Coordinates of C-alpha atoms and ligand atoms in Angstrom, one line a residue:
X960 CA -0.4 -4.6 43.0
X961 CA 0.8 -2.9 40.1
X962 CA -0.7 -3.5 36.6
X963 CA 1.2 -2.8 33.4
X964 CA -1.1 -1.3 31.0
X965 CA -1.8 0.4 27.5
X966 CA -3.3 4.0 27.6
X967 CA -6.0 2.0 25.7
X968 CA -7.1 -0.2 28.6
X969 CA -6.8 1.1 31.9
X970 CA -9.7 1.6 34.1
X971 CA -11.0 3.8 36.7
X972 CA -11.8 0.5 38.6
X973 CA -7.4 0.0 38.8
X974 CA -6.1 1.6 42.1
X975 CA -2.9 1.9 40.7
X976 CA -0.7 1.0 37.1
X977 CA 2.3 1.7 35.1
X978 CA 2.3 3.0 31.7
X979 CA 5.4 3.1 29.6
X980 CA 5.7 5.7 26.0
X981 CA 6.7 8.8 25.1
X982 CA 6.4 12.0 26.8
X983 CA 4.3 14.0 24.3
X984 CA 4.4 17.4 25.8
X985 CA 4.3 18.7 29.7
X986 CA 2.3 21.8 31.0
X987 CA 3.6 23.7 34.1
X988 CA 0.7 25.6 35.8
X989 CA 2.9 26.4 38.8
X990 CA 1.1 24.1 41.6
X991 CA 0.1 22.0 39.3
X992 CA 1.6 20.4 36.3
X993 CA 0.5 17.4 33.9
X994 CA 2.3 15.7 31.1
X995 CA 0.6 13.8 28.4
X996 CA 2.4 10.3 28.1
X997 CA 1.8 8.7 24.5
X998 CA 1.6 5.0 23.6
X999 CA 0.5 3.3 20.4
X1000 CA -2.6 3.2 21.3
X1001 CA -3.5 6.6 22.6
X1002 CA -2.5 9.1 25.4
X1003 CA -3.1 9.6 29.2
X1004 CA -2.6 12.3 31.7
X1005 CA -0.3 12.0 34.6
X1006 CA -1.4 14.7 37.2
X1007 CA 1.0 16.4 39.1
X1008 CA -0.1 18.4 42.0
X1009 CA 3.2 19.9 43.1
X1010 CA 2.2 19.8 47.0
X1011 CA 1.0 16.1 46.9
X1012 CA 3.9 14.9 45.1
X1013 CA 7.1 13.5 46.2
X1014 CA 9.3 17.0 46.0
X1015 CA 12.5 15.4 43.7
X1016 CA 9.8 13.1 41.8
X1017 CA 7.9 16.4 40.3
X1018 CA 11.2 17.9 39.8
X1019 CA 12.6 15.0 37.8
X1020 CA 9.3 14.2 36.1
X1021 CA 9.1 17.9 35.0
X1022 CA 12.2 18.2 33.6
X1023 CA 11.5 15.8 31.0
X1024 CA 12.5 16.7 27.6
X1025 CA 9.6 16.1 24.8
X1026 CA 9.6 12.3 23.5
X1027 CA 11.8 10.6 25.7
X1028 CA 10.9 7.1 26.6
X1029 CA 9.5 6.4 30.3
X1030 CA 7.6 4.1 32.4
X1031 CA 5.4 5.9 34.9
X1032 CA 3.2 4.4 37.9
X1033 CA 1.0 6.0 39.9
X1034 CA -2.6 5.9 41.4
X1035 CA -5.7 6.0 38.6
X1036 CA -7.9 8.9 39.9
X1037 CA -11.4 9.4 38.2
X1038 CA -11.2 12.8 36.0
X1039 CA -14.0 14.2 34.0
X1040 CA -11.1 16.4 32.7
X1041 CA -9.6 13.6 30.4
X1042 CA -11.0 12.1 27.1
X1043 CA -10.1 8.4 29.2
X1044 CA -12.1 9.8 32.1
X1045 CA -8.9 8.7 34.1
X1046 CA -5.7 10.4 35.0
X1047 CA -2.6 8.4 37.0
X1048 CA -1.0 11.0 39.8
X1049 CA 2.7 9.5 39.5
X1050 CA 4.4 7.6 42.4
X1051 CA 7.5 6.9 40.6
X1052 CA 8.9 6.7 37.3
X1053 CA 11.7 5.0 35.4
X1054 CA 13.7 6.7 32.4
X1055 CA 14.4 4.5 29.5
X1056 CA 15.5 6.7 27.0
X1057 CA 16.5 10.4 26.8
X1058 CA 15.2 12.4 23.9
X1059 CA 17.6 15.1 22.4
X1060 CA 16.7 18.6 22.3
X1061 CA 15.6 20.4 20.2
X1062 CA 13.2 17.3 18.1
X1063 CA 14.1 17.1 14.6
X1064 CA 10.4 16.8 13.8
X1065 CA 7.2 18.4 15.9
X1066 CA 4.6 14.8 16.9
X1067 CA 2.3 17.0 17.6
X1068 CA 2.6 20.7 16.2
X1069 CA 0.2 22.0 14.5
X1070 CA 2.4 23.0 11.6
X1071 CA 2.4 20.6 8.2
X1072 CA 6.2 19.7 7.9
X1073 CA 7.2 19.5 4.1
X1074 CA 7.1 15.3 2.8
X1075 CA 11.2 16.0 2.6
X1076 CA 11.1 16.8 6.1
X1077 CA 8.8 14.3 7.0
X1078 CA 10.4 11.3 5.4
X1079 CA 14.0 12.1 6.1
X1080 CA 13.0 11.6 9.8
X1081 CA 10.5 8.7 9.1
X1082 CA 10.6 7.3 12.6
X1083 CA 9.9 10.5 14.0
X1084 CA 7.0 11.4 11.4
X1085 CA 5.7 8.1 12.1
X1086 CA 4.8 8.4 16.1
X1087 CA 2.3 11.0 14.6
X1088 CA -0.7 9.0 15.3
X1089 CA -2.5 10.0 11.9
X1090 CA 0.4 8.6 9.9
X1091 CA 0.7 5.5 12.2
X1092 CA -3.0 4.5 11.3
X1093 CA -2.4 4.7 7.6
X1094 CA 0.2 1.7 8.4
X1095 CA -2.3 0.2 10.9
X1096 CA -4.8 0.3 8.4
X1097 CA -3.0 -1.0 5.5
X1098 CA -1.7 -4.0 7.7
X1099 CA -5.7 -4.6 7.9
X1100 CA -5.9 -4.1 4.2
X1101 CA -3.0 -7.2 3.6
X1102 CA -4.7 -9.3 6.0
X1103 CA -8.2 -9.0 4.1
X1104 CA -6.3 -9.8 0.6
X1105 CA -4.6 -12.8 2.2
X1106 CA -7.3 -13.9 3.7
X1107 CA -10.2 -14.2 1.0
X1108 CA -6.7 -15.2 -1.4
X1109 CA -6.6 -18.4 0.4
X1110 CA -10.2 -18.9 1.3
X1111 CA -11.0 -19.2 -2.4
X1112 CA -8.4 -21.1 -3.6
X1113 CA -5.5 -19.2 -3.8
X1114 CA -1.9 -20.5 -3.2
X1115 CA 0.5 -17.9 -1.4
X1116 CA 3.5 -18.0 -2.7
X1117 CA 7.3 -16.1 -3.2
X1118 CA 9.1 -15.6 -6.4
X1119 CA 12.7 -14.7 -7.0
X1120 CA 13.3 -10.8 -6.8
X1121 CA 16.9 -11.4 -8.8
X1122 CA 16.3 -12.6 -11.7
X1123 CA 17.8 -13.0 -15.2
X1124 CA 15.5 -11.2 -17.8
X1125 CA 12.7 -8.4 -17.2
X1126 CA 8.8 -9.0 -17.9
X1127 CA 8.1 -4.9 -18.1
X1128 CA 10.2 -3.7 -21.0
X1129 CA 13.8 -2.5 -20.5
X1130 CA 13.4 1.0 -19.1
X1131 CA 12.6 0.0 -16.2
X1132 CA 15.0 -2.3 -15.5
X1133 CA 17.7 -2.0 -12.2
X1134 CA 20.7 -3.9 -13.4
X1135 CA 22.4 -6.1 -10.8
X1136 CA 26.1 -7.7 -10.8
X1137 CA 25.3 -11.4 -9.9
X1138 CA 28.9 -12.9 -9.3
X1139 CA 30.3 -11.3 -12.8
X1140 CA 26.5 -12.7 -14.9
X1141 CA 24.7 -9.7 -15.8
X1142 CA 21.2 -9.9 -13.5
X1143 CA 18.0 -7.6 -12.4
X1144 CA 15.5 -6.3 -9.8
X1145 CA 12.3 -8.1 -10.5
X1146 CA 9.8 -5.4 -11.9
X1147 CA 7.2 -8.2 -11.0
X1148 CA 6.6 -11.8 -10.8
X1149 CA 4.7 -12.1 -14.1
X1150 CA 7.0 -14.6 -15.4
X1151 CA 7.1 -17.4 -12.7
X1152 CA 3.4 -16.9 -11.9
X1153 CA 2.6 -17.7 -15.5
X1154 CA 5.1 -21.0 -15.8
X1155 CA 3.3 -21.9 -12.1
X1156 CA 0.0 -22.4 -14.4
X1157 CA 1.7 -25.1 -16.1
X1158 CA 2.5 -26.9 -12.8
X1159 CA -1.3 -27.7 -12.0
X1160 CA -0.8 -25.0 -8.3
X1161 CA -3.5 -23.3 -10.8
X1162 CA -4.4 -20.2 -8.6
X1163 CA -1.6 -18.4 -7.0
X1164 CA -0.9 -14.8 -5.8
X1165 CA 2.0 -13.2 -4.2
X1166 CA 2.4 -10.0 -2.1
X1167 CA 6.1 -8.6 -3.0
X1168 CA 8.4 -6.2 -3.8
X1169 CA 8.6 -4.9 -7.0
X1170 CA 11.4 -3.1 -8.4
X1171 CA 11.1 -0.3 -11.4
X1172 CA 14.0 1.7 -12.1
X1173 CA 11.2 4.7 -12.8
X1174 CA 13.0 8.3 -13.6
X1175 CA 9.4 9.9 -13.3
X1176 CA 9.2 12.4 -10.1
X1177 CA 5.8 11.9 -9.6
X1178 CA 3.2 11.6 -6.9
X1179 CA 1.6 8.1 -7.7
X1180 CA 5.8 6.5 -8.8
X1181 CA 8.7 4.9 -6.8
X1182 CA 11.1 2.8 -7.1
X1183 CA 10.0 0.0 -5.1
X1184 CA 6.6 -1.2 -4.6
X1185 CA 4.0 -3.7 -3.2
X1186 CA 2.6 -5.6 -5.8
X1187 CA -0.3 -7.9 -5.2
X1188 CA -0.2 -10.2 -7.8
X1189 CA -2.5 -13.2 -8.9
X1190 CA -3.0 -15.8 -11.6
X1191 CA -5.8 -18.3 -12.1
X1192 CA -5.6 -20.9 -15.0
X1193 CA -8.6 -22.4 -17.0
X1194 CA -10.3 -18.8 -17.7
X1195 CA -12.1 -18.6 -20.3
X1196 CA -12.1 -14.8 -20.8
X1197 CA -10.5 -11.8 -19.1
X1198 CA -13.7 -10.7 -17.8
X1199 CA -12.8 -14.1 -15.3
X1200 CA -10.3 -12.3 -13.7
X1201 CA -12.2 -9.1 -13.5
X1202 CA -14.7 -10.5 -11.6
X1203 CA -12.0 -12.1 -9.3
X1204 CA -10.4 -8.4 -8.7
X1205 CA -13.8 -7.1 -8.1
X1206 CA -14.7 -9.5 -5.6
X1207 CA -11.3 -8.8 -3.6
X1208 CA -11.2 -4.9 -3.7
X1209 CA -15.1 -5.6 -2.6
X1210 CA -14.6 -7.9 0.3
X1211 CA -11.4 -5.3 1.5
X1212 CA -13.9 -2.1 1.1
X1213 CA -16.9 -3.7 2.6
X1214 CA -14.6 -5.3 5.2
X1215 CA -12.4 -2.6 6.4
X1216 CA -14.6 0.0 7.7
X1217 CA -15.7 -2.2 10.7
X1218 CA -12.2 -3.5 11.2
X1219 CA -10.3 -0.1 11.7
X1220 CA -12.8 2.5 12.8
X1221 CA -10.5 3.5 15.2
X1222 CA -7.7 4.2 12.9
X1223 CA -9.8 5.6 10.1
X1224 CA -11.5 7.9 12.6
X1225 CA -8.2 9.4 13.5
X1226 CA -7.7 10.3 10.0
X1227 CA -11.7 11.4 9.9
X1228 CA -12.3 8.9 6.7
X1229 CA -15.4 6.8 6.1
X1230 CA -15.0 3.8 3.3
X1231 CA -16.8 4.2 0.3
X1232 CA -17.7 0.9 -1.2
X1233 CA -18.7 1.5 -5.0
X1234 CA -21.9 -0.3 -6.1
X1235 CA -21.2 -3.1 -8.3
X1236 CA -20.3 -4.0 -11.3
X1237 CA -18.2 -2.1 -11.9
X1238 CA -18.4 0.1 -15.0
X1239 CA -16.5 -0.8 -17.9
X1240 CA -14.8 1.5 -20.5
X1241 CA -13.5 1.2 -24.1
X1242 CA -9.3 2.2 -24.7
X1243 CA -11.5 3.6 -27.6
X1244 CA -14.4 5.7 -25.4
X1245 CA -11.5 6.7 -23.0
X1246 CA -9.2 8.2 -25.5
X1247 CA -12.2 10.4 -26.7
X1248 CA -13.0 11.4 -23.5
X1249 CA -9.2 12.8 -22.9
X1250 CA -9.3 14.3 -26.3
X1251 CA -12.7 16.4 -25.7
X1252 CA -11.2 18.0 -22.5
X1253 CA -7.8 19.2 -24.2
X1254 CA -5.5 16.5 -24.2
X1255 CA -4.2 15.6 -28.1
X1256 CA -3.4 11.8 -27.1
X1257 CA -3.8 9.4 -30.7
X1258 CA -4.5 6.0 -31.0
X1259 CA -1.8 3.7 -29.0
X1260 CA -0.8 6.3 -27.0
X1261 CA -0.8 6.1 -22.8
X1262 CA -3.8 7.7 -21.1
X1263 CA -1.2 8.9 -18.8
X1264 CA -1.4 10.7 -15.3
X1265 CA -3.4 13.4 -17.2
X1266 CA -5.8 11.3 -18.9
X1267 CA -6.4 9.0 -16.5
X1268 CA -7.2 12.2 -14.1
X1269 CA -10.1 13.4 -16.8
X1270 CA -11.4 10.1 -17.0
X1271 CA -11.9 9.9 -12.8
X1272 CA -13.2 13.3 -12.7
X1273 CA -16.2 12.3 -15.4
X1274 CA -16.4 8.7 -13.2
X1275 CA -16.9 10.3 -10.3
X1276 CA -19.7 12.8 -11.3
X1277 CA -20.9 9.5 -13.1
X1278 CA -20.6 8.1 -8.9
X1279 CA -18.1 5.6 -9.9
X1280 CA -15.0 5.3 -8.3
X1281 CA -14.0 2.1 -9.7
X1282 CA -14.0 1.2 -13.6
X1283 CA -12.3 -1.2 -16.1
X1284 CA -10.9 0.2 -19.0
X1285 CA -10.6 -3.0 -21.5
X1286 CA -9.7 -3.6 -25.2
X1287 CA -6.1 -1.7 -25.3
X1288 CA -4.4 -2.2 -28.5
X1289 CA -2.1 -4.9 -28.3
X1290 CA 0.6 -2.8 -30.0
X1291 CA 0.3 -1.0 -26.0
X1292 CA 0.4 -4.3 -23.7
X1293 CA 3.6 -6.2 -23.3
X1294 CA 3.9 -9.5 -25.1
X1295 CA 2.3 -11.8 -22.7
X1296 CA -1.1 -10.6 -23.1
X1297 CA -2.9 -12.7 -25.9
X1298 CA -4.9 -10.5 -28.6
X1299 CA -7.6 -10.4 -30.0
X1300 CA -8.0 -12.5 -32.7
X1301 CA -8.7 -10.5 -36.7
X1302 CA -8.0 -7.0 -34.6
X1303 CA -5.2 -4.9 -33.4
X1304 CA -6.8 -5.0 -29.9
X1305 CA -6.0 -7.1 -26.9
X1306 CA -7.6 -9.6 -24.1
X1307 CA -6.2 -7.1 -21.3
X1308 CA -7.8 -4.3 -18.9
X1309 CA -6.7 -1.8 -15.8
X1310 CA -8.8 -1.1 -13.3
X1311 CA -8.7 2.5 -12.3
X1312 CA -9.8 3.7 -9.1
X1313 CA -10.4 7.7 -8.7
X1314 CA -8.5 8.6 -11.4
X1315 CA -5.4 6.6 -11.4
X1316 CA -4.2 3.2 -12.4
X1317 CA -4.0 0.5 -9.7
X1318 CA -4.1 -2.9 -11.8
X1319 CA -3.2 -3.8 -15.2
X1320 CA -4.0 -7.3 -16.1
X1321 CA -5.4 -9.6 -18.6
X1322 CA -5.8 -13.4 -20.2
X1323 CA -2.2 -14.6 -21.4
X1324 CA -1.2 -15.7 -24.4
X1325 CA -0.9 -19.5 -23.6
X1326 CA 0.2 -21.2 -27.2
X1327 CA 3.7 -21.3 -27.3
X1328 CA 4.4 -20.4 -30.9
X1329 CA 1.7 -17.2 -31.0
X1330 CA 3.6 -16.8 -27.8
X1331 CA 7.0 -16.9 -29.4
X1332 CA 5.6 -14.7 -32.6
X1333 CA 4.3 -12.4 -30.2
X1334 CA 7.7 -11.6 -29.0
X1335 CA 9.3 -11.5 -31.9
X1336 CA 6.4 -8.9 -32.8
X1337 CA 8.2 -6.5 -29.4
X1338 CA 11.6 -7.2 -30.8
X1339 CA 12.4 -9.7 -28.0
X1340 CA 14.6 -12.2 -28.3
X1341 CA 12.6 -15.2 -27.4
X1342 CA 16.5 -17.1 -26.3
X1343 CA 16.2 -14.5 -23.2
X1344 CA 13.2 -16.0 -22.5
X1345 CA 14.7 -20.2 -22.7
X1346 CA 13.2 -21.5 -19.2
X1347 CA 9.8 -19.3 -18.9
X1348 CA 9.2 -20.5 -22.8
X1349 CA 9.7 -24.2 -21.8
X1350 CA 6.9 -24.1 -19.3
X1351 CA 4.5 -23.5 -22.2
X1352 CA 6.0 -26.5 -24.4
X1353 CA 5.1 -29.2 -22.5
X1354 CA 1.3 -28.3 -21.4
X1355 CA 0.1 -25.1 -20.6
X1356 CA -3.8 -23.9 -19.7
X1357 CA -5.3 -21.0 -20.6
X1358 CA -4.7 -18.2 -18.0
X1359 CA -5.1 -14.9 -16.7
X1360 CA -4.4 -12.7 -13.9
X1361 CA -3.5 -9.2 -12.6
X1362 CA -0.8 -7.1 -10.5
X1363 CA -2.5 -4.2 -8.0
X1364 CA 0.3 -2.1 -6.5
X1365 CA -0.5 -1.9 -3.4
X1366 CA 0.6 1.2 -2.0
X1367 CA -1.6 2.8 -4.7
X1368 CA -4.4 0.6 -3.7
X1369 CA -4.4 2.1 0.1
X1370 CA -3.2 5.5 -1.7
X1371 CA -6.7 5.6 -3.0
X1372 CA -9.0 4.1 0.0
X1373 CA -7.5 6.6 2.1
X1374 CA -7.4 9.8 -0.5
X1375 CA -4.0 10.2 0.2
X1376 CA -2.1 13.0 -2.0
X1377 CA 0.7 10.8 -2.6
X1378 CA 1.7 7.2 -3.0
X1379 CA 4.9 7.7 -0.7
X1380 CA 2.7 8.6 2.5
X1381 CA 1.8 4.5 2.1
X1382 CA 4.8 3.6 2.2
X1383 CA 6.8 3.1 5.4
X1384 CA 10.8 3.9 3.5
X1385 CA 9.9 4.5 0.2
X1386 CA 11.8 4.7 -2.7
X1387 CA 12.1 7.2 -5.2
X1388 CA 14.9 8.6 -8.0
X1389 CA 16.1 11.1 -5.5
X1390 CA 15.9 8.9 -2.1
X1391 CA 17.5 6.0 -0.9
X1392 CA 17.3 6.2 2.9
X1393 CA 16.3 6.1 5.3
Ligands
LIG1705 P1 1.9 -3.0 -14.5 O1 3.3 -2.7 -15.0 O2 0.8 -2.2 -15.0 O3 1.6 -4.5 -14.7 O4 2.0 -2.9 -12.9 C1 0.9 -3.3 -12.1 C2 0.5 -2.2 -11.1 O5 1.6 -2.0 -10.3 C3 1.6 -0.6 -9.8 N1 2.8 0.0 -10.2 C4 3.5 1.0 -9.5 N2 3.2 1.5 -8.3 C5 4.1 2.4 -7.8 N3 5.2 2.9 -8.5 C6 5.5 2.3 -9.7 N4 6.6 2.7 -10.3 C7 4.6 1.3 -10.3 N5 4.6 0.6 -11.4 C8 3.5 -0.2 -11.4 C9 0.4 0.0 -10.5 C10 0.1 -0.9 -11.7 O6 -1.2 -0.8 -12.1 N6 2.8 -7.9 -14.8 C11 1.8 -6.9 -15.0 C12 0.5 -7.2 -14.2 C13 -0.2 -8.4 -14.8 O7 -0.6 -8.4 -16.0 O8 -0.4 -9.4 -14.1 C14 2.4 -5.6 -14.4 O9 3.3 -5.5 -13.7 O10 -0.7 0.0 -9.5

C-alpha cells in the first residue's frame, strides 16, 4: 500500500510512498536523471533511470519547470548517495500546480537577492528553508513566552487596536476615520493594561500588534510590530518587574536551543544564554560612555541607535549581552512612569540586548492626582485621558510592567541584520504590501 509521507519521515523499511512539494531543481545526466522534491520539512531524491522508467512518465516528470507543486510515488530504494540514505524511483506522479517560468526569486541560488527583492516576493523568499526556520523558530519563541506567562500567573489577554487617544506621544500616532470621530492605531496597550490593575486580573500580558506611524528608515523600525506586553500590580519597586523580564528572556534562551536544533542548525546558530543577573547601568554611566567614544549627546537626550550601539560593543567585551539601563530622567519617559521622589529621575529602565533596545518599562505612577500633575507636566490634556484616569479614582495598586517588541527580541537571538527579516509582511514608511 501506498503511504503518504513528509521528506522528514520516510524510511528505507517503506516499499513504496508518495511525497507531495515543490520541485526544487532537476538534473538530466542523460540515462539518468534525478530531481530534488522539497517539502517543509526537508528534501528527497526521486531517481530516474531513463531505461527503468515508464518512457512518457520520465518525459513528463523531466519537463517540470522549477517549483511547481506535485505529488510523486514511487518505490524507496536504499542510497548511500542521499543525505536521507533513501531515494523514491517514481511510478507515477500527479501535477497540482504549474510554476511559471522564469521564478521571480532563485529558492536555492547561491546568489544573496537584495531585502527589496526578497520581500516584494515574500512567499517566494520564504520557501528558502533558512528564512522559513527564523518563523519556525520564532513560533517556538511565542509558545515559550505564553507558556511560562500563564504558568506564573499571568492572564492572556486582547486590547483594543482602535482606540481614541495615544499612550506614546503624538508623532507616532496613525490617525484613523472612525464613522466621522477622529480615532488611532494603538501604539501599544499601555493604557488598558494599566486600568486592568485596578480590576483585581492583577498580572496580565498581551502579545499584539502595535502600530507606530515611525518616518525613521532604519534597520531595527517598522510600522507595525509584535509587542509582548505585561503588567503585574502590588510591586514594590521596578527592579520587580526586572526580575520578571529576566526570568522570561531566561526561560526562552535556556529553553529554545533544545526545542529548534533543527531550525537553528539550518541557520548554523547556537543560543547564547547570558549569565545572570543581569548587569545594570546608570542613564548617567551610559551617557558617559557614548560621550568618551565621540558622540556629544547631553543630559535628557536619547542614547539613540548610535549610542546604544557603543554601549553593546563595551557590554560585549564586558561578556554581557543583556543589561538594564535604569534611572532615566523623568523629563525622557512618558507620563505614566512615576518618578523618583526629590530628583529629576524616574522609576523606569530598558533592557538592551547586543546593542539595541528591546524593552522599555518601569513602576507606574499609581496616585491619581501625581498622575494628573504628571500630565499636565507633558502638556497633556488630562480630559483626553477621561476613562483611563477613572480607573485610578476609585482604587488603584501600585504597578509596573514592560513592552518587548518582539520582532527585535528574535532580531537579536538570531543576529539577524535587520528587524524586517522577523517579520513575515512587515511594515515600513516605504512598503505596504505585500
Ligand atoms: P516603547 O515605546 O519603548 O515602550 O516600546 C517598547 C518596545 O517596543 C519595541 N518597538 C519597536 N519595534 C519595532 N519598530 C518600532 N517602530 C518600535 N517601537 C517600539 C521596542 C521597544 O523597546 N508602553 C511602553 C512599554 C511599557 O512601559 O510597558 C512602550 O510602548 O523593542
Amino acid at each position: 500500500m501506498t503511504s503518504i509521507r513528509d521528506s522528514s519521515n520516510i524510511s528505507k523499511e517503506d516499499a513504496t510512498a508518495t511525497v507531495k512539494g515543490w520541485v526544487q531543481d532537476i538534473r538530466n545526466l542523460g540515462g539518468i536523471s534525478f530531481i530534488t522534491l522539497r517539502d517543509r520539512h526537508g528534501t528527497i531524491q526521486i531517481t530516474m533511470p531513463k531505461k527503468k522508467i515508464d518512457p512518457e512518465l520520465f518525459e513528463s516528470l523531466t519537463k517540470l519547470s522549477r517549483e511547481s507543486v506535485v505529488a510523486v510515488t514511487g518505490e524507496v530504494k536504499e542510497s548511500n548517495q542521499t543525505a536521507l540514505g533513501i531515494e523514491l524511483i517514481p511510478t507515477s506522479f500527479e501535477l497540482y500546480s504549474e510554476a511559471g517560468v522564469p521564478l521571480p526569486l532563485g529558492v536555492v541560488d547561491k546568489v544573496n537577492a537584495e531585502m527589496d527583492t526578497r520581500l516584494n516576493n515574500r512567499f517566494m523568499d520564504l520557501r528558502k528553508p533558512e528564512t522559513k526556520a527564523v518563523f519556525e523558530i520564532r513560533s517556538t519563541i511565542v509558545e515559550l513566552i505564553s507558556e511560562y506567562m500563564v504558568k506564573n500567573g499571568f492572564v492572556n489577554i486582547n486590547t483594543p487596536k482602535i482606540v481614541a487617544s495615544g499612550a506614546e506621544g503624538g508623532a507616532t500616532l496613525f490617525s484613523v476615520d472612525y464613522f466621522g470621530k477622529p480615532a488611532y492605531l494603538a501604539q501599544s496597550p499601555q493604557l488598558y493594561k494599566q486600568m486592568l490593575m485596578s480590576t483585581g486580573l492583577d498580572r496580565v500580558f498581551e502579545l499584539g500588534p502595535a502600530f507606530r506611524a515611525e518616518h525613521s528608515n532604519t534597520n531595527r523600525h517598522v510600522t507595525e510590530f509584535i509587542s509582548f506586553d505585561g503588567e503585574m500590580a502590588w510591586i514594590d519597586k521596578e527592579e520587580d518587574v526586572m526580575a520578571t523580564i529576566e526570568n522570561i528572556i531566561d526561560h526562552v534562551l535556556r529553553e529554545l536551543g533544545e526545542r529548534c536544533k533543527k531550525h537553528l542548525e539550518i541557520l548554523g546558530k547556537e543560543i547564547m544564554v547570558p549569565k545572570r543577573p543581569y548587569p545594570i547601568l546608570t542613564y548617567t554611566e551610559c551617557l558617559a560612555m557614548v560621550n568618551e567614544n565621540g558622540l556629544k549627546l547631553k543630559e535628557g537626550d536619547d542614547l539613540g541607535t548610535e549610542g546604544e550601539k557603543i554601549i553593546g560593543d563595551i557590554m560585549a567585551e564586558k561578556g554581557s549581552d543583556l543589561y538594564f539601563i535604569v534611572e532615566y530622567p523623568e523629563e525622557a519617559k512618558p507620563f505614566y512612569i512615576m518618578e523618583k521622589d526629590g530628583t529629576d529621575l524616574s522609576f523606569s529602565f530598558d533592557l538592551d540586548y547586543k546593542g539595541q533596545e528591546i524593552s522599555s518599562g518601569g513602576q507606574r505612577e499609581h496616585r491619581y492626582q501625581e498622575l494628573v500633575k504628571r500630565m499636565e507636566k507633558k502638556g497633556l490634556d488630562p480630559k483626553d485621558f477621561d476613562s483611563y484616569l477613572d480607573a485610578f479614582r476609585y482604587g488603584m495598586p501600585p504597578h509596573g510592567g514592560w513592552g518587548i517588541g518582539l520582532d527585535r527580541l528574535v532580531t537579536k537571538i538570531l543576529d539577524l541584520p535587520n528587524v524586517r527579516e522577523a517579520i513575515l509582511f512587515p511594515r515600513d514608511i516605504s512598503r505596504l504590501s505585500p
